[in-house]
PDB file of C-alpha atoms in Angstrom:
ATOM      1  CA  MET Z   1      22.995  -1.153  11.596  1.00 39.00           C
ATOM      2  CA  ALA Z   2      25.272  -4.182  13.002  1.00 39.00           C
ATOM      3  CA  SER Z   3      25.351  -7.295  11.292  1.00 40.00           C
ATOM      4  CA  THR Z   4      22.689  -9.749  12.610  1.00 42.00           C
ATOM      5  CA  THR Z   5      24.308 -12.967  14.039  1.00 49.00           C
ATOM      6  CA  SER Z   6      21.559 -15.177  14.525  1.00 67.00           C
ATOM      7  CA  PRO Z   7      18.136 -14.997  12.562  1.00 77.00           C
ATOM      8  CA  PRO Z   8      15.053 -13.971  14.211  1.00 84.00           C
ATOM      9  CA  PRO Z   9      12.186 -16.694  15.094  1.00 85.00           C
ATOM     10  CA  THR Z  10      10.021 -17.713  12.130  1.00 84.00           C
ATOM     11  CA  PRO Z  11       6.246 -16.995  12.110  1.00 90.00           C
ATOM     12  CA  GLU Z  12       5.382 -20.088  13.822  1.00 83.00           C
ATOM     13  CA  VAL Z  13       7.244 -19.655  16.900  1.00 83.00           C
ATOM     14  CA  SER Z  14       7.305 -15.593  17.108  1.00 86.00           C
ATOM     15  CA  PRO Z  15       5.539 -14.047  19.713  1.00 88.00           C
ATOM     16  CA  LEU Z  16       4.606 -11.147  17.593  1.00 89.00           C
ATOM     17  CA  PRO Z  17       1.075 -10.975  15.817  1.00 94.00           C
ATOM     18  CA  PRO Z  18       1.649 -11.557  12.031  1.00 95.00           C
ATOM     19  CA  SER Z  19       1.427  -7.783  10.951  1.00 96.00           C
ATOM     20  CA  GLN Z  20       3.862  -6.864  13.561  1.00 96.00           C
ATOM     21  CA  TYR Z  21       6.218  -9.620  12.462  1.00 96.00           C
ATOM     22  CA  GLU Z  22       6.073  -8.490   8.892  1.00 96.00           C
ATOM     23  CA  GLU Z  23       6.630  -4.925   9.803  1.00 96.00           C
ATOM     24  CA  GLU Z  24       9.827  -5.759  11.861  1.00 95.00           C
ATOM     25  CA  HIS Z  25      11.202  -8.632   9.273  1.00 96.00           C
ATOM     26  CA  VAL Z  26       9.808  -7.028   5.785  1.00 97.00           C
ATOM     27  CA  HIS Z  27       8.947  -3.309   5.901  1.00 96.00           C
ATOM     28  CA  THR Z  28      11.465  -2.003   8.165  1.00 96.00           C
ATOM     29  CA  VAL Z  29      14.292  -3.828   6.176  1.00 95.00           C
ATOM     30  CA  TYR Z  30      13.024  -2.422   2.809  1.00 94.00           C
ATOM     31  CA  GLU Z  31      12.842   1.270   4.073  1.00 94.00           C
ATOM     32  CA  ASN Z  32      16.522   0.287   5.280  1.00 92.00           C
ATOM     33  CA  ILE Z  33      17.765  -1.031   1.968  1.00 92.00           C
ATOM     34  CA  ALA Z  34      15.834   1.036  -0.554  1.00 91.00           C
ATOM     35  CA  SER Z  35      18.338   2.903  -2.405  1.00 89.00           C
ATOM     36  CA  HIS Z  36      20.685  -0.250  -2.510  1.00 87.00           C
ATOM     37  CA  PHE Z  37      18.137  -2.646  -3.533  1.00 86.00           C
ATOM     38  CA  SER Z  38      16.835  -0.385  -6.166  1.00 87.00           C
ATOM     39  CA  SER Z  39      20.298  -0.243  -7.492  1.00 83.00           C
ATOM     40  CA  THR Z  40      20.116  -3.993  -8.070  1.00 81.00           C
ATOM     41  CA  ARG Z  41      16.802  -4.130  -9.675  1.00 76.00           C
ATOM     42  CA  TYR Z  42      16.700  -2.852 -13.213  1.00 77.00           C
ATOM     43  CA  LYS Z  43      16.030  -5.621 -15.884  1.00 86.00           C
ATOM     44  CA  PRO Z  44      12.444  -6.903 -16.414  1.00 91.00           C
ATOM     45  CA  TRP Z  45      11.922 -10.564 -16.032  1.00 93.00           C
ATOM     46  CA  PRO Z  46      11.038 -12.144 -19.369  1.00 95.00           C
ATOM     47  CA  ILE Z  47       7.364 -13.089 -18.666  1.00 96.00           C
ATOM     48  CA  VAL Z  48       6.480  -9.990 -16.909  1.00 97.00           C
ATOM     49  CA  GLU Z  49       7.563  -8.153 -19.646  1.00 97.00           C
ATOM     50  CA  GLU Z  50       5.960 -10.254 -22.398  1.00 97.00           C
ATOM     51  CA  PHE Z  51       2.604  -9.814 -20.367  1.00 98.00           C
ATOM     52  CA  LEU Z  52       2.732  -6.240 -20.173  1.00 98.00           C
ATOM     53  CA  LEU Z  53       3.683  -5.837 -23.896  1.00 98.00           C
ATOM     54  CA  ASN Z  54       0.874  -7.981 -24.940  1.00 98.00           C
ATOM     55  CA  LEU Z  55      -1.806  -5.793 -23.273  1.00 98.00           C
ATOM     56  CA  PRO Z  56      -4.230  -4.107 -25.512  1.00 97.00           C
ATOM     57  CA  PRO Z  57      -3.288  -0.307 -25.864  1.00 98.00           C
ATOM     58  CA  GLY Z  58      -5.308   1.904 -23.176  1.00 97.00           C
ATOM     59  CA  SER Z  59      -5.299  -0.688 -20.787  1.00 98.00           C
ATOM     60  CA  ILE Z  60      -5.194   0.460 -17.156  1.00 97.00           C
ATOM     61  CA  GLY Z  61      -3.790  -1.575 -14.561  1.00 98.00           C
ATOM     62  CA  LEU Z  62      -2.081  -2.020 -11.047  1.00 98.00           C
ATOM     63  CA  ASP Z  63       1.681  -2.956 -10.228  1.00 97.00           C
ATOM     64  CA  ILE Z  64       1.131  -4.042  -6.446  1.00 98.00           C
ATOM     65  CA  GLY Z  65       4.345  -4.067  -4.658  1.00 96.00           C
ATOM     66  CA  CYS Z  66       6.116  -2.018  -7.434  1.00 95.00           C
ATOM     67  CA  GLY Z  67       9.645  -1.481  -5.736  1.00 92.00           C
ATOM     68  CA  ASN Z  68      11.664   0.912  -7.608  1.00 93.00           C
ATOM     69  CA  GLY Z  69       9.004   0.951 -10.266  1.00 93.00           C
ATOM     70  CA  LYS Z  70      11.049  -0.939 -12.878  1.00 94.00           C
ATOM     71  CA  TYR Z  71       7.985  -2.476 -14.519  1.00 96.00           C
ATOM     72  CA  LEU Z  72       5.916   0.901 -14.806  1.00 95.00           C
ATOM     73  CA  SER Z  73       7.423   2.043 -18.126  1.00 93.00           C
ATOM     74  CA  VAL Z  74       7.858  -1.336 -19.969  1.00 95.00           C
ATOM     75  CA  ASN Z  75       4.679  -0.841 -22.171  1.00 97.00           C
ATOM     76  CA  ARG Z  76       4.206   2.993 -22.835  1.00 95.00           C
ATOM     77  CA  ASP Z  77       0.730   2.291 -24.597  1.00 97.00           C
ATOM     78  CA  VAL Z  78      -0.908   1.064 -20.995  1.00 97.00           C
ATOM     79  CA  PHE Z  79      -1.277   3.421 -17.858  1.00 96.00           C
ATOM     80  CA  ILE Z  80       0.156   1.470 -14.812  1.00 96.00           C
ATOM     81  CA  VAL Z  81      -0.629   2.941 -10.904  1.00 95.00           C
ATOM     82  CA  GLY Z  82       2.071   1.420  -8.732  1.00 96.00           C
ATOM     83  CA  SER Z  83       2.109   0.821  -5.093  1.00 96.00           C
ATOM     84  CA  ASP Z  84       4.556  -0.144  -2.622  1.00 96.00           C
ATOM     85  CA  ARG Z  85       4.795  -0.483   1.246  1.00 95.00           C
ATOM     86  CA  SER Z  86       7.960   1.032   1.336  1.00 95.00           C
ATOM     87  CA  SER Z  87       7.816   4.902   0.956  1.00 95.00           C
ATOM     88  CA  ASN Z  88      11.578   4.990   0.293  1.00 94.00           C
ATOM     89  CA  LEU Z  89      11.087   2.882  -2.930  1.00 95.00           C
ATOM     90  CA  VAL Z  90       7.924   4.718  -3.846  1.00 94.00           C
ATOM     91  CA  LYS Z  91       9.994   7.822  -3.777  1.00 93.00           C
ATOM     92  CA  ILE Z  92      12.132   6.107  -6.296  1.00 92.00           C
ATOM     93  CA  ALA Z  93       9.209   4.658  -8.373  1.00 93.00           C
ATOM     94  CA  ALA Z  94       7.433   7.862  -8.383  1.00 87.00           C
ATOM     95  CA  GLY Z  95       9.955   8.917 -11.042  1.00 81.00           C
ATOM     96  CA  LYS Z  96       8.908   6.547 -13.446  1.00 77.00           C
ATOM     97  CA  ASN Z  97       5.049   6.935 -13.270  1.00 79.00           C
ATOM     98  CA  GLU Z  98       2.138   7.184 -10.740  1.00 83.00           C
ATOM     99  CA  ALA Z  99       2.916   5.465  -7.772  1.00 92.00           C
ATOM    100  CA  VAL Z 100       1.519   5.663  -4.066  1.00 93.00           C
ATOM    101  CA  VAL Z 101       2.420   4.101  -0.660  1.00 95.00           C
ATOM    102  CA  ALA Z 102      -0.071   1.160  -0.109  1.00 95.00           C
ATOM    103  CA  ASP Z 103      -0.219  -1.979   2.061  1.00 95.00           C
ATOM    104  CA  SER Z 104      -1.030  -4.894  -0.232  1.00 95.00           C
ATOM    105  CA  LEU Z 105      -3.867  -6.053   2.212  1.00 96.00           C
ATOM    106  CA  ALA Z 106      -5.501  -2.591   2.326  1.00 94.00           C
ATOM    107  CA  LEU Z 107      -5.396  -1.459  -1.400  1.00 95.00           C
ATOM    108  CA  PRO Z 108      -6.804   1.928  -2.160  1.00 94.00           C
ATOM    109  CA  HIS Z 109      -8.278   0.911  -5.587  1.00 94.00           C
ATOM    110  CA  GLN Z 110     -11.883   0.867  -6.671  1.00 92.00           C
ATOM    111  CA  VAL Z 111     -13.222  -2.561  -6.825  1.00 95.00           C
ATOM    112  CA  GLY Z 112     -13.728  -4.103 -10.534  1.00 96.00           C
ATOM    113  CA  ARG Z 113     -12.203  -1.246 -12.408  1.00 96.00           C
ATOM    114  CA  PHE Z 114      -8.811  -2.418 -13.634  1.00 98.00           C
ATOM    115  CA  ASP Z 115      -7.981  -4.347 -16.703  1.00 98.00           C
ATOM    116  CA  PHE Z 116      -4.785  -5.879 -15.480  1.00 98.00           C
ATOM    117  CA  ALA Z 117      -2.784  -6.185 -12.417  1.00 98.00           C
ATOM    118  CA  ILE Z 118       0.974  -7.379 -11.744  1.00 98.00           C
ATOM    119  CA  CYS Z 119       2.152  -8.603  -8.358  1.00 98.00           C
ATOM    120  CA  ILE Z 120       6.177  -9.525  -8.726  1.00 97.00           C
ATOM    121  CA  ALA Z 121       7.970 -10.937  -5.401  1.00 96.00           C
ATOM    122  CA  VAL Z 122       5.658  -9.547  -3.070  1.00 97.00           C
ATOM    123  CA  VAL Z 123       2.986 -12.234  -1.759  1.00 98.00           C
ATOM    124  CA  HIS Z 124       5.448 -14.368  -0.276  1.00 98.00           C
ATOM    125  CA  HIS Z 125       6.476 -11.753   2.526  1.00 98.00           C
ATOM    126  CA  LEU Z 126       2.957 -12.356   4.100  1.00 98.00           C
ATOM    127  CA  SER Z 127       3.703 -14.633   7.109  1.00 97.00           C
ATOM    128  CA  THR Z 128       0.510 -16.771   7.230  1.00 97.00           C
ATOM    129  CA  THR Z 129      -1.354 -18.733   4.727  1.00 97.00           C
ATOM    130  CA  GLU Z 130      -4.374 -16.654   5.658  1.00 97.00           C
ATOM    131  CA  ARG Z 131      -2.508 -13.231   5.034  1.00 98.00           C
ATOM    132  CA  ARG Z 132      -1.349 -14.519   1.492  1.00 98.00           C
ATOM    133  CA  ARG Z 133      -4.862 -15.715   0.208  1.00 98.00           C
ATOM    134  CA  GLU Z 134      -6.177 -12.667   1.425  1.00 98.00           C
ATOM    135  CA  ALA Z 135      -3.478 -10.536  -0.711  1.00 98.00           C
ATOM    136  CA  VAL Z 136      -4.182 -12.620  -3.498  1.00 98.00           C
ATOM    137  CA  GLY Z 137      -8.148 -12.017  -3.171  1.00 98.00           C
ATOM    138  CA  ALA Z 138      -7.436  -8.291  -2.943  1.00 97.00           C
ATOM    139  CA  ILE Z 139      -5.691  -8.101  -6.246  1.00 98.00           C
ATOM    140  CA  LEU Z 140      -8.518 -10.029  -8.072  1.00 98.00           C
ATOM    141  CA  GLU Z 141     -11.261  -7.747  -6.551  1.00 97.00           C
ATOM    142  CA  CYS Z 142      -9.580  -4.834  -8.290  1.00 97.00           C
ATOM    143  CA  LEU Z 143      -9.909  -6.555 -11.750  1.00 98.00           C
ATOM    144  CA  GLN Z 144     -13.034  -6.204 -13.911  1.00 96.00           C
ATOM    145  CA  LYS Z 145     -14.575  -8.922 -15.841  1.00 95.00           C
ATOM    146  CA  GLY Z 146     -12.031 -10.514 -18.182  1.00 94.00           C
ATOM    147  CA  GLY Z 147      -9.455  -8.717 -16.332  1.00 97.00           C
ATOM    148  CA  LYS Z 148      -6.078 -10.941 -15.541  1.00 98.00           C
ATOM    149  CA  ALA Z 149      -3.454 -10.409 -13.001  1.00 98.00           C
ATOM    150  CA  LEU Z 150       0.153 -12.126 -12.821  1.00 98.00           C
ATOM    151  CA  VAL Z 151       1.371 -13.144  -9.651  1.00 98.00           C
ATOM    152  CA  TYR Z 152       5.157 -14.313  -8.799  1.00 98.00           C
ATOM    153  CA  VAL Z 153       6.352 -16.114  -5.686  1.00 98.00           C
ATOM    154  CA  TRP Z 154       9.622 -17.366  -4.743  1.00 96.00           C
ATOM    155  CA  ALA Z 155       9.973 -21.250  -5.270  1.00 96.00           C
ATOM    156  CA  LEU Z 156      10.775 -23.756  -2.539  1.00 96.00           C
ATOM    157  CA  GLU Z 157      12.109 -25.868  -5.486  1.00 94.00           C
ATOM    158  CA  GLN Z 158      15.683 -24.323  -6.106  1.00 89.00           C
ATOM    159  CA  LYS Z 159      18.040 -26.825  -6.070  1.00 81.00           C
ATOM    160  CA  GLY Z 160      20.020 -25.590  -9.000  1.00 78.00           C
ATOM    161  CA  SER Z 161      20.145 -22.225  -7.685  1.00 81.00           C
ATOM    162  CA  ARG Z 162      22.850 -20.790  -5.460  1.00 78.00           C
ATOM    163  CA  ARG Z 163      20.500 -20.818  -2.438  1.00 82.00           C
ATOM    164  CA  GLY Z 164      20.045 -24.782  -2.830  1.00 80.00           C
ATOM    165  CA  TRP Z 165      16.600 -24.697  -1.418  1.00 88.00           C
ATOM    166  CA  GLU Z 166      14.748 -28.005  -2.623  1.00 87.00           C
ATOM    167  CA  GLU Z 167      11.494 -29.886  -2.204  1.00 89.00           C
ATOM    168  CA  GLY Z 168      10.790 -31.239   1.343  1.00 87.00           C
ATOM    169  CA  GLY Z 169      12.693 -28.031   3.148  1.00 88.00           C
ATOM    170  CA  GLU Z 170      11.698 -25.408   5.352  1.00 92.00           C
ATOM    171  CA  GLN Z 171       9.202 -22.979   3.715  1.00 95.00           C
ATOM    172  CA  ASP Z 172       9.572 -20.080   6.049  1.00 95.00           C
ATOM    173  CA  VAL Z 173      12.976 -18.715   5.827  1.00 95.00           C
ATOM    174  CA  MET Z 174      15.114 -15.281   6.610  1.00 94.00           C
ATOM    175  CA  VAL Z 175      17.110 -14.162   3.487  1.00 93.00           C
ATOM    176  CA  PRO Z 176      20.041 -11.970   4.244  1.00 91.00           C
ATOM    177  CA  TRP Z 177      20.841  -8.648   2.440  1.00 90.00           C
ATOM    178  CA  VAL Z 178      24.469  -7.494   3.060  1.00 88.00           C
ATOM    179  CA  MET Z 179      24.883  -3.795   2.357  1.00 82.00           C
ATOM    180  CA  LYS Z 180      28.776  -2.534   2.267  1.00 73.00           C
ATOM    181  CA  ASN Z 181      28.744   0.835   4.353  1.00 70.00           C
ATOM    182  CA  GLY Z 182      31.485   2.644   2.270  1.00 60.00           C
ATOM    183  CA  LYS Z 183      34.947   2.652   2.442  1.00 54.00           C
ATOM    184  CA  LYS Z 184      37.271   4.947   4.620  1.00 51.00           C
ATOM    185  CA  LYS Z 185      40.911   5.630   3.937  1.00 50.00           C
ATOM    186  CA  ASP Z 186      43.293   2.931   5.092  1.00 50.00           C
ATOM    187  CA  GLU Z 187      40.170   0.945   6.764  1.00 55.00           C
ATOM    188  CA  ASP Z 188      38.418  -2.113   5.966  1.00 56.00           C
ATOM    189  CA  VAL Z 189      34.742  -1.932   4.491  1.00 55.00           C
ATOM    190  CA  SER Z 190      31.972  -2.649   6.944  1.00 66.00           C
ATOM    191  CA  GLU Z 191      28.898  -4.436   6.225  1.00 79.00           C
ATOM    192  CA  SER Z 192      25.468  -4.514   7.595  1.00 86.00           C
ATOM    193  CA  THR Z 193      23.330  -7.584   7.035  1.00 90.00           C
ATOM    194  CA  PHE Z 194      19.403  -7.260   6.987  1.00 93.00           C
ATOM    195  CA  LEU Z 195      17.048 -10.399   7.386  1.00 94.00           C
ATOM    196  CA  ARG Z 196      13.946 -10.606   5.452  1.00 95.00           C
ATOM    197  CA  TYR Z 197      11.243 -13.013   5.767  1.00 96.00           C
ATOM    198  CA  TYR Z 198       9.830 -15.416   2.894  1.00 97.00           C
ATOM    199  CA  HIS Z 199       7.442 -17.856   2.632  1.00 97.00           C
ATOM    200  CA  LEU Z 200       8.808 -20.217  -0.321  1.00 97.00           C
ATOM    201  CA  TYR Z 201       6.009 -21.611  -2.078  1.00 98.00           C
ATOM    202  CA  ARG Z 202       6.012 -25.337  -2.996  1.00 97.00           C
ATOM    203  CA  LYS Z 203       4.894 -26.610  -6.318  1.00 96.00           C
ATOM    204  CA  GLY Z 204       0.901 -26.246  -6.878  1.00 97.00           C
ATOM    205  CA  GLU Z 205       0.792 -23.844  -3.786  1.00 98.00           C
ATOM    206  CA  LEU Z 206       0.028 -20.539  -5.577  1.00 98.00           C
ATOM    207  CA  GLU Z 207      -2.523 -22.237  -7.418  1.00 98.00           C
ATOM    208  CA  GLU Z 208      -4.376 -23.504  -4.497  1.00 98.00           C
ATOM    209  CA  ASP Z 209      -3.961 -19.673  -3.142  1.00 98.00           C
ATOM    210  CA  ILE Z 210      -5.504 -18.501  -6.235  1.00 98.00           C
ATOM    211  CA  GLU Z 211      -8.502 -21.120  -6.315  1.00 98.00           C
ATOM    212  CA  ALA Z 212      -8.891 -20.827  -2.488  1.00 98.00           C
ATOM    213  CA  VAL Z 213      -9.879 -17.225  -3.237  1.00 97.00           C
ATOM    214  CA  GLY Z 214     -12.257 -17.857  -6.168  1.00 97.00           C
ATOM    215  CA  GLY Z 215      -9.707 -16.987  -8.550  1.00 97.00           C
ATOM    216  CA  LYS Z 216      -9.549 -18.863 -12.037  1.00 97.00           C
ATOM    217  CA  ILE Z 217      -5.962 -19.982 -13.286  1.00 98.00           C
ATOM    218  CA  VAL Z 218      -5.354 -19.017 -16.987  1.00 97.00           C
ATOM    219  CA  ASP Z 219      -1.599 -19.840 -17.016  1.00 98.00           C
ATOM    220  CA  LYS Z 220       1.229 -20.656 -14.813  1.00 98.00           C
ATOM    221  CA  GLY Z 221       4.747 -21.825 -14.692  1.00 97.00           C
ATOM    222  CA  TYR Z 222       8.379 -21.487 -13.587  1.00 96.00           C
ATOM    223  CA  GLU Z 223      10.889 -18.786 -14.127  1.00 92.00           C
ATOM    224  CA  LYS Z 224      13.938 -17.691 -12.534  1.00 85.00           C
ATOM    225  CA  ASP Z 225      13.368 -19.488  -9.376  1.00 93.00           C
ATOM    226  CA  ASN Z 226       9.982 -18.089  -8.877  1.00 95.00           C
ATOM    227  CA  TRP Z 227       6.423 -19.678  -9.469  1.00 98.00           C
ATOM    228  CA  TRP Z 228       4.206 -17.503 -11.433  1.00 98.00           C
ATOM    229  CA  ALA Z 229       0.326 -17.671 -12.441  1.00 98.00           C
ATOM    230  CA  VAL Z 230      -1.780 -15.652 -14.851  1.00 98.00           C
ATOM    231  CA  CYS Z 231      -5.339 -15.469 -13.112  1.00 98.00           C
ATOM    232  CA  GLU Z 232      -8.737 -13.866 -13.088  1.00 97.00           C
ATOM    233  CA  ARG Z 233     -11.610 -13.401 -10.998  1.00 92.00           C
ATOM    234  CA  GLY Z 234     -14.092 -16.507 -10.970  1.00 84.00           C
ATOM    235  CA  ALA Z 235     -17.565 -16.742 -12.139  1.00 76.00           C
ATOM    236  CA  GLY Z 236     -18.619 -15.890  -8.398  1.00 60.00           C
TER     237      GLY Z 236
END
């Protein structure tokens, strides 16, 4: 694929409906970069690892948007079903544990049956507030009473990172993924650039989305340029 020279329009100005926009600027990209992406994703983030290791033995849960499945085997005393929209990533994840192809807005799981769920760096790929909240609601709906979900999203406040995003900046962005295409003898290495859509969450926005769909915040924080929250279903 040839390198992209200019970013596509953001959701607000794109003529595509949200589902088609995400198909083009998220799902198709991950199908193309799955193997390369997987090779860079191998170390669990500390708070996600801690959440999983502190679960009671025998717990049954979900990893929604599991990618290459790096979290599926963190705690061998619990059972996790992984799911991802990318069939190529699911093929990789299935080598670690159970994994299925599923859309985060159409989860194939029974309602109210799971002890826990994690959703790491997924919801921010949905291109409208309504769809992001729908995804959070779908996660919470899977939990039984007392079950908890850990949700991570990219933060807008990343002034100290190499990306340099900060409060007050644009929240809907295209983030490049550059892949080298291999090297032939006496030839330069060629590159392909794929642009992925992200909604960068401002401080407090994740909590707003959780509460908007009836969720209750149990814990929250900031780690590795991400906002995270542990939440559970509300009384309603």
